[in-house]
Amino acid sequence: MAASAPVSDAGGMMGCSVDTHVLRNRPPMSESVSPSAPPAWAVAMRRFTTYLSQDFLGGPRPWKLAWVVNFQKAGTFFFLGALIACYHNTSTAAWIYLAMHGSYGLVWIIKDLTFPDPSWQVKVTIGGGINSFLSVLGWYWVFGWLLISGTARPDYPLPDAAWFCLCISLCILGCAIMIAADAQKYFTLRLRRGLIDDGMFRYVRHPNYLGEIMIYGSFALMVWHWLPALVLAWVWLGLFAVNMEMKEASMSRYPQWAAYKKRSWWLVPGVF
């Protein structure tokens, strides 16, 4: 499943929200500096995905983007269970995939009920809601169909038990990182607006995206098919990377940004 002051705006399609950050004992907002301009390609891509996911075909806006997202997240467990019943696939891989992807969807719903992201509350057109499902969210259900239907017959590079351990570990760690980062952002922003550079954001500037990438990466590794890799390439490069570039341009208005950027990593500690 996008940055305007002072807090955030919808992340275009199904990317994580673009958020500004809060830090204790920061100077008042009046001391902010002129922000850097985001890359032209990111601005163009954001405009394109926002139109597709929020404004497509115009007309009334009967639902929130959050409702579309939550429909897919909450329905994943039941959809995968129905696939297992339909294809009579009771293999270990099928049950593990259901546990991983289905539970993640329920975790997302708990998160949304506990500390909802305001950026998902934007009203979208009927065409925008349908586009959001067809262009991103629905493809996540295809991952499970590939595995459970037998269309994908993965030949893992490690013994099955070791590979399952890797995928489960990646999924659990990704969920923990994503939840912790979103919780820190939500509850800190309730107290004060500004730049967050501690906690989950101390070493990585986009830990919520890192968590989501780990989660969906674990699903793709379980399926071990070219199609999930293609879908994730579109989401990570066309949505996540755009959102992170826009977010960094927005956060550059804080005087502390240059020092924070210099001592932190964009996404993966020690790599980039």
Short mmCIF file of N, CA, C and O in Angstrom, two decimals, residues 54-133:
data_model
loop_
_atom_site.label_atom_id
_atom_site.label_comp_id
_atom_site.label_asym_id
_atom_site.label_seq_id
_atom_site.Cartn_x
_atom_site.Cartn_y
_atom_site.Cartn_z
N GLN A 54 -6.18 9.51 -5.71
CA GLN A 54 -7.09 10.38 -4.97
C GLN A 54 -8.10 11.11 -5.85
O GLN A 54 -9.22 11.36 -5.41
N ASP A 55 -7.71 11.48 -7.06
CA ASP A 55 -8.54 12.37 -7.87
C ASP A 55 -9.02 11.77 -9.19
O ASP A 55 -9.68 12.46 -9.96
N PHE A 56 -8.70 10.53 -9.46
CA PHE A 56 -8.96 9.93 -10.76
C PHE A 56 -10.43 10.05 -11.17
O PHE A 56 -11.34 9.68 -10.42
N LEU A 57 -10.66 10.60 -12.34
CA LEU A 57 -11.99 10.79 -12.96
C LEU A 57 -12.85 11.84 -12.27
O LEU A 57 -13.96 12.13 -12.73
N GLY A 58 -12.38 12.41 -11.16
CA GLY A 58 -13.14 13.45 -10.48
C GLY A 58 -14.43 12.91 -9.87
O GLY A 58 -14.61 11.70 -9.69
N GLY A 59 -15.35 13.83 -9.56
CA GLY A 59 -16.63 13.42 -9.00
C GLY A 59 -16.61 13.40 -7.48
O GLY A 59 -15.69 13.92 -6.84
N PRO A 60 -17.65 12.81 -6.89
CA PRO A 60 -17.75 12.78 -5.43
C PRO A 60 -16.63 11.99 -4.77
O PRO A 60 -16.00 11.14 -5.40
N ARG A 61 -16.41 12.30 -3.50
CA ARG A 61 -15.37 11.62 -2.72
C ARG A 61 -16.05 10.92 -1.54
O ARG A 61 -16.04 11.42 -0.42
N PRO A 62 -16.61 9.74 -1.77
CA PRO A 62 -17.44 9.09 -0.75
C PRO A 62 -16.66 8.34 0.32
O PRO A 62 -17.23 7.94 1.33
N TRP A 63 -15.37 8.07 0.11
CA TRP A 63 -14.64 7.27 1.08
C TRP A 63 -13.26 7.83 1.35
O TRP A 63 -12.70 8.58 0.55
N LYS A 64 -12.75 7.46 2.51
CA LYS A 64 -11.39 7.85 2.87
C LYS A 64 -10.41 6.83 2.29
O LYS A 64 -10.74 5.65 2.15
N LEU A 65 -9.21 7.30 2.01
CA LEU A 65 -8.18 6.39 1.54
C LEU A 65 -7.92 5.30 2.58
O LEU A 65 -7.65 4.14 2.22
N ALA A 66 -8.04 5.64 3.84
CA ALA A 66 -7.83 4.67 4.91
C ALA A 66 -8.81 3.51 4.81
O ALA A 66 -8.46 2.36 5.13
N TRP A 67 -10.04 3.76 4.37
CA TRP A 67 -11.02 2.69 4.26
C TRP A 67 -10.61 1.69 3.18
O TRP A 67 -10.79 0.48 3.35
N VAL A 68 -10.07 2.20 2.08
CA VAL A 68 -9.62 1.32 1.00
C VAL A 68 -8.45 0.47 1.49
O VAL A 68 -8.41 -0.76 1.27
N VAL A 69 -7.49 1.11 2.13
CA VAL A 69 -6.32 0.40 2.64
C VAL A 69 -6.74 -0.65 3.67
O VAL A 69 -6.31 -1.81 3.61
N ASN A 70 -7.59 -0.25 4.61
CA ASN A 70 -7.98 -1.17 5.69
C ASN A 70 -8.82 -2.33 5.17
O ASN A 70 -8.78 -3.43 5.75
N PHE A 71 -9.59 -2.11 4.12
CA PHE A 71 -10.34 -3.21 3.52
C PHE A 71 -9.39 -4.31 3.06
O PHE A 71 -9.61 -5.50 3.31
N GLN A 72 -8.32 -3.89 2.39
CA GLN A 72 -7.36 -4.89 1.91
C GLN A 72 -6.59 -5.52 3.06
O GLN A 72 -6.39 -6.74 3.09
N LYS A 73 -6.16 -4.70 4.02
CA LYS A 73 -5.38 -5.23 5.14
C LYS A 73 -6.20 -6.23 5.96
O LYS A 73 -5.72 -7.32 6.28
N ALA A 74 -7.42 -5.84 6.32
CA ALA A 74 -8.26 -6.71 7.15
C ALA A 74 -8.71 -7.95 6.38
O ALA A 74 -8.89 -9.02 6.97
N GLY A 75 -8.88 -7.82 5.07
CA GLY A 75 -9.37 -8.94 4.29
C GLY A 75 -8.32 -9.96 3.91
O GLY A 75 -8.66 -11.07 3.47
N THR A 76 -7.04 -9.62 4.10
CA THR A 76 -5.98 -10.50 3.65
C THR A 76 -6.02 -11.86 4.33
O THR A 76 -5.89 -12.91 3.67
N PHE A 77 -6.20 -11.88 5.64
CA PHE A 77 -6.22 -13.15 6.38
C PHE A 77 -7.32 -14.06 5.84
O PHE A 77 -7.10 -15.26 5.61
N PHE A 78 -8.49 -13.49 5.62
CA PHE A 78 -9.64 -14.29 5.16
C PHE A 78 -9.48 -14.69 3.69
O PHE A 78 -9.86 -15.79 3.30
N PHE A 79 -8.92 -13.79 2.90
CA PHE A 79 -8.69 -14.10 1.48
C PHE A 79 -7.71 -15.27 1.34
O PHE A 79 -7.95 -16.21 0.57
N LEU A 80 -6.62 -15.23 2.09
CA LEU A 80 -5.64 -16.30 2.01
C LEU A 80 -6.21 -17.61 2.56
O LEU A 80 -5.94 -18.69 2.02
N GLY A 81 -7.01 -17.52 3.62
CA GLY A 81 -7.65 -18.72 4.15
C GLY A 81 -8.59 -19.34 3.13
O GLY A 81 -8.65 -20.57 2.99
N ALA A 82 -9.31 -18.47 2.40
CA ALA A 82 -10.20 -18.97 1.36
C ALA A 82 -9.42 -19.64 0.23
O ALA A 82 -9.85 -20.66 -0.34
N LEU A 83 -8.25 -19.09 -0.11
CA LEU A 83 -7.40 -19.71 -1.13
C LEU A 83 -6.94 -21.10 -0.70
O LEU A 83 -6.94 -22.04 -1.51
N ILE A 84 -6.55 -21.22 0.56
CA ILE A 84 -6.11 -22.53 1.07
C ILE A 84 -7.24 -23.55 0.95
O ILE A 84 -7.03 -24.70 0.53
N ALA A 85 -8.46 -23.12 1.30
CA ALA A 85 -9.60 -24.02 1.20
C ALA A 85 -9.94 -24.34 -0.25
O ALA A 85 -10.24 -25.49 -0.60
N CYS A 86 -9.86 -23.34 -1.11
CA CYS A 86 -10.23 -23.52 -2.52
C CYS A 86 -9.26 -24.46 -3.23
O CYS A 86 -9.70 -25.33 -4.00
N TYR A 87 -7.98 -24.31 -2.97
CA TYR A 87 -6.97 -25.11 -3.67
C TYR A 87 -6.54 -26.34 -2.88
O TYR A 87 -5.67 -27.09 -3.33
N HIS A 88 -7.15 -26.53 -1.70
CA HIS A 88 -6.83 -27.69 -0.86
C HIS A 88 -5.31 -27.80 -0.63
O HIS A 88 -4.75 -28.89 -0.62
N ASN A 89 -4.71 -26.64 -0.44
CA ASN A 89 -3.27 -26.59 -0.22
C ASN A 89 -3.01 -26.40 1.27
O ASN A 89 -3.16 -25.31 1.80
N THR A 90 -2.64 -27.47 1.93
CA THR A 90 -2.35 -27.40 3.37
C THR A 90 -0.86 -27.60 3.63
O THR A 90 -0.47 -28.13 4.67
N SER A 91 -0.05 -27.17 2.69
CA SER A 91 1.39 -27.30 2.85
C SER A 91 1.89 -26.36 3.94
O SER A 91 1.23 -25.39 4.31
N THR A 92 3.07 -26.65 4.44
CA THR A 92 3.68 -25.79 5.45
C THR A 92 3.88 -24.38 4.93
O THR A 92 3.63 -23.40 5.64
N ALA A 93 4.31 -24.26 3.68
CA ALA A 93 4.55 -22.94 3.10
C ALA A 93 3.27 -22.12 3.04
O ALA A 93 3.27 -20.91 3.32
N ALA A 94 2.15 -22.76 2.69
CA ALA A 94 0.88 -22.05 2.60
C ALA A 94 0.45 -21.52 3.97
O ALA A 94 0.02 -20.36 4.10
N TRP A 95 0.57 -22.36 5.01
CA TRP A 95 0.17 -21.93 6.34
C TRP A 95 1.09 -20.84 6.88
O TRP A 95 0.63 -19.89 7.54
N ILE A 96 2.37 -20.96 6.61
CA ILE A 96 3.30 -19.93 7.07
C ILE A 96 3.01 -18.61 6.36
O ILE A 96 3.02 -17.54 6.99
N TYR A 97 2.72 -18.68 5.07
CA TYR A 97 2.42 -17.44 4.35
C TYR A 97 1.15 -16.79 4.91
O TYR A 97 1.09 -15.57 5.09
N LEU A 98 0.13 -17.60 5.19
CA LEU A 98 -1.09 -17.07 5.79
C LEU A 98 -0.78 -16.40 7.13
O LEU A 98 -1.27 -15.29 7.41
N ALA A 99 0.04 -17.05 7.95
CA ALA A 99 0.38 -16.49 9.25
C ALA A 99 1.13 -15.16 9.10
O ALA A 99 0.86 -14.19 9.83
N MET A 100 2.06 -15.11 8.15
CA MET A 100 2.86 -13.89 7.97
C MET A 100 2.04 -12.75 7.41
O MET A 100 1.90 -11.68 8.02
N HIS A 101 1.47 -12.95 6.23
CA HIS A 101 0.78 -11.86 5.53
C HIS A 101 -0.56 -11.55 6.20
O HIS A 101 -0.93 -10.38 6.35
N GLY A 102 -1.27 -12.59 6.60
CA GLY A 102 -2.56 -12.37 7.25
C GLY A 102 -2.41 -11.65 8.58
O GLY A 102 -3.16 -10.71 8.88
N SER A 103 -1.44 -12.06 9.37
CA SER A 103 -1.23 -11.42 10.68
C SER A 103 -0.76 -9.98 10.52
O SER A 103 -1.15 -9.10 11.29
N TYR A 104 0.08 -9.74 9.53
CA TYR A 104 0.52 -8.37 9.28
C TYR A 104 -0.68 -7.46 9.01
O TYR A 104 -0.74 -6.32 9.50
N GLY A 105 -1.64 -7.94 8.22
CA GLY A 105 -2.83 -7.15 7.94
C GLY A 105 -3.59 -6.81 9.21
O GLY A 105 -4.06 -5.68 9.40
N LEU A 106 -3.71 -7.78 10.12
CA LEU A 106 -4.41 -7.53 11.38
C LEU A 106 -3.61 -6.59 12.28
O LEU A 106 -4.19 -5.76 13.00
N VAL A 107 -2.28 -6.72 12.24
CA VAL A 107 -1.43 -5.78 12.99
C VAL A 107 -1.66 -4.36 12.49
O VAL A 107 -1.74 -3.41 13.28
N TRP A 108 -1.76 -4.21 11.18
CA TRP A 108 -2.00 -2.88 10.61
C TRP A 108 -3.32 -2.31 11.13
O TRP A 108 -3.40 -1.11 11.45
N ILE A 109 -4.36 -3.13 11.18
CA ILE A 109 -5.66 -2.65 11.66
C ILE A 109 -5.56 -2.22 13.12
O ILE A 109 -6.11 -1.16 13.50
N ILE A 110 -4.87 -2.99 13.95
CA ILE A 110 -4.68 -2.59 15.35
C ILE A 110 -3.94 -1.26 15.43
O ILE A 110 -4.29 -0.37 16.21
N LYS A 111 -2.91 -1.12 14.62
CA LYS A 111 -2.16 0.14 14.58
C LYS A 111 -3.06 1.30 14.19
O LYS A 111 -3.03 2.37 14.81
N ASP A 112 -3.89 1.09 13.16
CA ASP A 112 -4.76 2.16 12.70
C ASP A 112 -5.81 2.54 13.74
O ASP A 112 -6.19 3.71 13.84
N LEU A 113 -6.27 1.57 14.49
CA LEU A 113 -7.25 1.86 15.54
C LEU A 113 -6.61 2.57 16.72
O LEU A 113 -7.27 3.35 17.42
N THR A 114 -5.33 2.29 16.97
CA THR A 114 -4.65 2.82 18.14
C THR A 114 -4.01 4.18 17.88
O THR A 114 -4.16 5.11 18.66
N PHE A 115 -3.25 4.28 16.79
CA PHE A 115 -2.64 5.57 16.43
C PHE A 115 -2.71 5.75 14.92
O PHE A 115 -1.75 5.54 14.20
N PRO A 116 -3.89 6.16 14.43
CA PRO A 116 -4.11 6.30 12.99
C PRO A 116 -3.25 7.41 12.40
O PRO A 116 -2.99 8.43 13.04
N ASP A 117 -2.81 7.20 11.18
CA ASP A 117 -2.02 8.20 10.47
C ASP A 117 -2.98 9.19 9.81
O ASP A 117 -3.80 8.81 8.98
N PRO A 118 -2.89 10.48 10.16
CA PRO A 118 -3.82 11.47 9.57
C PRO A 118 -3.75 11.53 8.06
O PRO A 118 -4.73 11.90 7.40
N SER A 119 -2.60 11.16 7.48
CA SER A 119 -2.46 11.28 6.03
C SER A 119 -3.37 10.33 5.27
O SER A 119 -3.66 10.56 4.09
N TRP A 120 -3.82 9.25 5.93
CA TRP A 120 -4.70 8.30 5.26
C TRP A 120 -6.16 8.72 5.32
O TRP A 120 -7.03 8.07 4.74
N GLN A 121 -6.46 9.83 6.02
CA GLN A 121 -7.85 10.23 6.21
C GLN A 121 -8.38 11.09 5.07
O GLN A 121 -9.51 11.55 5.11
N VAL A 122 -7.57 11.32 4.05
CA VAL A 122 -7.99 12.14 2.92
C VAL A 122 -9.12 11.44 2.17
O VAL A 122 -9.12 10.22 2.00
N LYS A 123 -10.13 12.22 1.74
CA LYS A 123 -11.23 11.69 0.96
C LYS A 123 -10.79 11.54 -0.50
O LYS A 123 -10.13 12.42 -1.05
N VAL A 124 -11.18 10.43 -1.13
CA VAL A 124 -10.78 10.17 -2.51
C VAL A 124 -12.01 9.91 -3.37
O VAL A 124 -13.08 9.57 -2.87
N THR A 125 -11.82 10.09 -4.67
CA THR A 125 -12.92 9.81 -5.60
C THR A 125 -13.13 8.30 -5.72
O THR A 125 -12.28 7.50 -5.31
N ILE A 126 -14.24 7.92 -6.31
CA ILE A 126 -14.51 6.50 -6.53
C ILE A 126 -13.43 5.90 -7.41
O ILE A 126 -12.89 4.82 -7.14
N GLY A 127 -13.09 6.61 -8.48
CA GLY A 127 -12.04 6.12 -9.36
C GLY A 127 -10.69 6.03 -8.66
O GLY A 127 -9.92 5.10 -8.89
N GLY A 128 -10.41 7.00 -7.79
CA GLY A 128 -9.16 6.97 -7.04
C GLY A 128 -9.07 5.78 -6.10
O GLY A 128 -8.03 5.13 -6.00
N GLY A 129 -10.18 5.49 -5.42
CA GLY A 129 -10.19 4.34 -4.51
C GLY A 129 -10.01 3.02 -5.26
O GLY A 129 -9.26 2.15 -4.82
N ILE A 130 -10.68 2.89 -6.40
CA ILE A 130 -10.54 1.68 -7.20
C ILE A 130 -9.11 1.55 -7.73
O ILE A 130 -8.51 0.48 -7.72
N ASN A 131 -8.56 2.67 -8.19
CA ASN A 131 -7.18 2.67 -8.67
C ASN A 131 -6.19 2.25 -7.59
O ASN A 131 -5.24 1.52 -7.85
N SER A 132 -6.41 2.76 -6.38
CA SER A 132 -5.51 2.41 -5.28
C SER A 132 -5.48 0.91 -5.04
O SER A 132 -4.42 0.33 -4.78
N PHE A 133 -6.64 0.29 -5.16
CA PHE A 133 -6.70 -1.16 -4.96
C PHE A 133 -6.09 -1.91 -6.14
O PHE A 133 -5.28 -2.83 -5.95
#
